[in-house]
Amino acid sequence: MNQSLKTCSLLALAAALCTPALAAPSHADHDHSTPEGMAQHMQMMQPAASGAQGEHQTEGVVRKIDAASGKITLRHGPIPALGMGAMTMNYRVRDKALLDGLKVGDTVEFSAQQIDGAYTVLTLKRKP
């Protein structure tokens, strides 16, 4: 076997061995606004979320509103206290009245907490 072929074979073997480590899931690998994506997110975040009990305030942008089911999809920056990076995620709202007067594209300040395994918006205020 010539030197060039040996080198290519070794590189291919190294790439094959490293691929599983590079394929580890990240926040970019799933959509938080779908049930399947949220299930994947919850599984990934289990250790980090288990210690997150308090209410956490942050800012976001409204991407979708489902007033009938009391849900809102928000794009927000990192929320380290909840073990979250920047993402777009579907939240349950504690009180459907929080959704009154909101529209897609609004910038909001909100607080969220994990309640009974679901991330829930407790307060929500549209920013001017």
PDB file of C-alpha atoms in Angstrom:
ATOM      1  CA  MET A   1       0.000   0.000   0.000  1.00  0.00           C
ATOM      2  CA  ASN A   2       1.496   3.361  -0.925  1.00  0.00           C
ATOM      3  CA  GLN A   3       1.968   6.185   1.590  1.00  0.00           C
ATOM      4  CA  SER A   4      -0.837   8.351   0.157  1.00  0.00           C
ATOM      5  CA  LEU A   5      -3.386   5.536   0.420  1.00  0.00           C
ATOM      6  CA  LYS A   6      -2.289   4.764   4.006  1.00  0.00           C
ATOM      7  CA  THR A   7      -2.707   8.414   4.969  1.00  0.00           C
ATOM      8  CA  CYS A   8      -6.192   8.591   3.405  1.00  0.00           C
ATOM      9  CA  SER A   9      -7.214   5.377   5.154  1.00  0.00           C
ATOM     10  CA  LEU A  10      -6.045   6.670   8.522  1.00  0.00           C
ATOM     11  CA  LEU A  11      -7.845   9.975   8.007  1.00  0.00           C
ATOM     12  CA  ALA A  12     -11.072   8.175   7.040  1.00  0.00           C
ATOM     13  CA  LEU A  13     -10.815   5.962  10.118  1.00  0.00           C
ATOM     14  CA  ALA A  14     -10.189   8.962  12.393  1.00  0.00           C
ATOM     15  CA  ALA A  15     -13.175  10.807  10.886  1.00  0.00           C
ATOM     16  CA  ALA A  16     -15.429   7.780  11.383  1.00  0.00           C
ATOM     17  CA  LEU A  17     -14.363   7.440  15.014  1.00  0.00           C
ATOM     18  CA  CYS A  18     -14.896  11.142  15.752  1.00  0.00           C
ATOM     19  CA  THR A  19     -18.280  11.482  14.031  1.00  0.00           C
ATOM     20  CA  PRO A  20     -20.430  10.277  16.992  1.00  0.00           C
ATOM     21  CA  ALA A  21     -18.895  12.925  19.259  1.00  0.00           C
ATOM     22  CA  LEU A  22     -19.525  15.613  16.665  1.00  0.00           C
ATOM     23  CA  ALA A  23     -23.108  14.448  16.180  1.00  0.00           C
ATOM     24  CA  ALA A  24     -24.133  15.144  19.787  1.00  0.00           C
ATOM     25  CA  PRO A  25     -27.428  17.081  19.866  1.00  0.00           C
ATOM     26  CA  SER A  26     -27.431  20.810  20.457  1.00  0.00           C
ATOM     27  CA  HIS A  27     -30.068  23.524  20.666  1.00  0.00           C
ATOM     28  CA  ALA A  28     -29.660  24.119  16.947  1.00  0.00           C
ATOM     29  CA  ASP A  29     -30.653  20.515  16.198  1.00  0.00           C
ATOM     30  CA  HIS A  30     -34.316  20.775  17.168  1.00  0.00           C
ATOM     31  CA  ASP A  31     -37.272  23.139  16.963  1.00  0.00           C
ATOM     32  CA  HIS A  32     -38.642  24.165  20.352  1.00  0.00           C
ATOM     33  CA  SER A  33     -42.004  25.175  18.889  1.00  0.00           C
ATOM     34  CA  THR A  34     -43.013  21.582  18.053  1.00  0.00           C
ATOM     35  CA  PRO A  35     -44.007  18.870  20.530  1.00  0.00           C
ATOM     36  CA  GLU A  36     -41.275  16.583  19.192  1.00  0.00           C
ATOM     37  CA  GLY A  37     -38.643  19.302  19.486  1.00  0.00           C
ATOM     38  CA  MET A  38     -39.721  20.170  23.020  1.00  0.00           C
ATOM     39  CA  ALA A  39     -39.594  16.497  24.018  1.00  0.00           C
ATOM     40  CA  GLN A  40     -36.039  16.340  22.682  1.00  0.00           C
ATOM     41  CA  HIS A  41     -35.190  19.588  24.490  1.00  0.00           C
ATOM     42  CA  MET A  42     -36.626  18.340  27.791  1.00  0.00           C
ATOM     43  CA  GLN A  43     -34.607  15.144  27.518  1.00  0.00           C
ATOM     44  CA  MET A  44     -31.408  17.097  26.761  1.00  0.00           C
ATOM     45  CA  MET A  45     -31.963  19.599  29.556  1.00  0.00           C
ATOM     46  CA  GLN A  46     -33.083  17.171  32.272  1.00  0.00           C
ATOM     47  CA  PRO A  47     -30.037  17.625  34.566  1.00  0.00           C
ATOM     48  CA  ALA A  48     -29.966  21.409  34.183  1.00  0.00           C
ATOM     49  CA  ALA A  49     -33.723  21.874  34.547  1.00  0.00           C
ATOM     50  CA  SER A  50     -34.040  19.759  37.649  1.00  0.00           C
ATOM     51  CA  GLY A  51     -32.441  22.474  39.791  1.00  0.00           C
ATOM     52  CA  ALA A  52     -34.364  25.347  38.235  1.00  0.00           C
ATOM     53  CA  GLN A  53     -37.214  26.111  40.600  1.00  0.00           C
ATOM     54  CA  GLY A  54     -37.430  29.920  40.765  1.00  0.00           C
ATOM     55  CA  GLU A  55     -38.988  32.507  38.520  1.00  0.00           C
ATOM     56  CA  HIS A  56     -36.668  33.975  35.880  1.00  0.00           C
ATOM     57  CA  GLN A  57     -37.140  37.330  34.111  1.00  0.00           C
ATOM     58  CA  THR A  58     -35.956  37.918  30.529  1.00  0.00           C
ATOM     59  CA  GLU A  59     -36.816  39.618  27.239  1.00  0.00           C
ATOM     60  CA  GLY A  60     -38.119  38.022  24.049  1.00  0.00           C
ATOM     61  CA  VAL A  61     -39.958  38.493  20.766  1.00  0.00           C
ATOM     62  CA  VAL A  62     -43.385  36.994  20.116  1.00  0.00           C
ATOM     63  CA  ARG A  63     -43.247  34.490  17.232  1.00  0.00           C
ATOM     64  CA  LYS A  64     -46.679  32.832  17.593  1.00  0.00           C
ATOM     65  CA  ILE A  65     -49.774  33.143  19.812  1.00  0.00           C
ATOM     66  CA  ASP A  66     -52.316  30.377  20.472  1.00  0.00           C
ATOM     67  CA  ALA A  67     -54.803  32.096  22.768  1.00  0.00           C
ATOM     68  CA  ALA A  68     -57.266  29.180  22.694  1.00  0.00           C
ATOM     69  CA  SER A  69     -54.755  26.773  24.217  1.00  0.00           C
ATOM     70  CA  GLY A  70     -52.977  29.389  26.334  1.00  0.00           C
ATOM     71  CA  LYS A  71     -49.599  29.081  24.618  1.00  0.00           C
ATOM     72  CA  ILE A  72     -47.086  31.515  23.206  1.00  0.00           C
ATOM     73  CA  THR A  73     -43.932  30.970  21.179  1.00  0.00           C
ATOM     74  CA  LEU A  74     -41.108  33.330  22.141  1.00  0.00           C
ATOM     75  CA  ARG A  75     -37.638  33.881  20.707  1.00  0.00           C
ATOM     76  CA  HIS A  76     -35.345  34.817  23.573  1.00  0.00           C
ATOM     77  CA  GLY A  77     -31.732  35.029  24.612  1.00  0.00           C
ATOM     78  CA  PRO A  78     -30.050  32.680  27.086  1.00  0.00           C
ATOM     79  CA  ILE A  79     -31.742  31.993  30.415  1.00  0.00           C
ATOM     80  CA  PRO A  80     -28.891  30.372  32.349  1.00  0.00           C
ATOM     81  CA  ALA A  81     -30.947  29.913  35.517  1.00  0.00           C
ATOM     82  CA  LEU A  82     -33.301  27.624  33.578  1.00  0.00           C
ATOM     83  CA  GLY A  83     -30.446  25.898  31.735  1.00  0.00           C
ATOM     84  CA  MET A  84     -31.469  27.417  28.383  1.00  0.00           C
ATOM     85  CA  GLY A  85     -29.453  28.895  25.598  1.00  0.00           C
ATOM     86  CA  ALA A  86     -30.866  31.382  23.117  1.00  0.00           C
ATOM     87  CA  MET A  87     -33.789  29.738  21.342  1.00  0.00           C
ATOM     88  CA  THR A  88     -37.328  29.943  20.054  1.00  0.00           C
ATOM     89  CA  MET A  89     -39.625  28.013  22.356  1.00  0.00           C
ATOM     90  CA  ASN A  90     -43.313  27.359  22.969  1.00  0.00           C
ATOM     91  CA  TYR A  91     -44.437  28.260  26.510  1.00  0.00           C
ATOM     92  CA  ARG A  92     -47.640  27.652  28.407  1.00  0.00           C
ATOM     93  CA  VAL A  93     -49.058  30.815  30.021  1.00  0.00           C
ATOM     94  CA  ARG A  94     -50.353  30.682  33.576  1.00  0.00           C
ATOM     95  CA  ASP A  95     -53.197  33.109  32.724  1.00  0.00           C
ATOM     96  CA  LYS A  96     -54.601  33.376  29.178  1.00  0.00           C
ATOM     97  CA  ALA A  97     -55.340  37.069  29.837  1.00  0.00           C
ATOM     98  CA  LEU A  98     -51.571  37.675  29.525  1.00  0.00           C
ATOM     99  CA  LEU A  99     -51.984  37.176  25.769  1.00  0.00           C
ATOM    100  CA  ASP A 100     -54.578  39.947  25.382  1.00  0.00           C
ATOM    101  CA  GLY A 101     -53.392  42.742  23.086  1.00  0.00           C
ATOM    102  CA  LEU A 102     -50.215  40.960  21.984  1.00  0.00           C
ATOM    103  CA  LYS A 103     -49.286  40.363  18.368  1.00  0.00           C
ATOM    104  CA  VAL A 104     -46.541  38.523  16.528  1.00  0.00           C
ATOM    105  CA  GLY A 105     -43.404  40.660  16.415  1.00  0.00           C
ATOM    106  CA  ASP A 106     -43.984  42.380  19.775  1.00  0.00           C
ATOM    107  CA  THR A 107     -40.982  42.629  22.084  1.00  0.00           C
ATOM    108  CA  VAL A 108     -41.921  41.515  25.571  1.00  0.00           C
ATOM    109  CA  GLU A 109     -40.450  41.205  29.018  1.00  0.00           C
ATOM    110  CA  PHE A 110     -41.524  37.985  30.682  1.00  0.00           C
ATOM    111  CA  SER A 111     -40.869  35.750  33.609  1.00  0.00           C
ATOM    112  CA  ALA A 112     -40.930  31.985  33.332  1.00  0.00           C
ATOM    113  CA  GLN A 113     -40.698  29.050  35.646  1.00  0.00           C
ATOM    114  CA  GLN A 114     -40.788  25.307  35.251  1.00  0.00           C
ATOM    115  CA  ILE A 115     -44.103  24.124  36.741  1.00  0.00           C
ATOM    116  CA  ASP A 116     -45.090  20.451  36.712  1.00  0.00           C
ATOM    117  CA  GLY A 117     -42.467  19.765  34.033  1.00  0.00           C
ATOM    118  CA  ALA A 118     -43.666  22.511  31.661  1.00  0.00           C
ATOM    119  CA  TYR A 119     -42.049  25.887  31.118  1.00  0.00           C
ATOM    120  CA  THR A 120     -44.721  28.426  32.019  1.00  0.00           C
ATOM    121  CA  VAL A 121     -44.877  32.201  31.527  1.00  0.00           C
ATOM    122  CA  LEU A 122     -45.976  33.842  34.771  1.00  0.00           C
ATOM    123  CA  THR A 123     -45.742  37.521  33.809  1.00  0.00           C
ATOM    124  CA  LEU A 124     -45.726  39.060  30.356  1.00  0.00           C
ATOM    125  CA  LYS A 125     -45.515  42.745  29.453  1.00  0.00           C
ATOM    126  CA  ARG A 126     -45.222  44.287  25.995  1.00  0.00           C
ATOM    127  CA  LYS A 127     -42.310  46.695  25.679  1.00  0.00           C
ATOM    128  CA  PRO A 128     -42.776  49.983  23.851  1.00  0.00           C
TER     129      PRO A 128
END
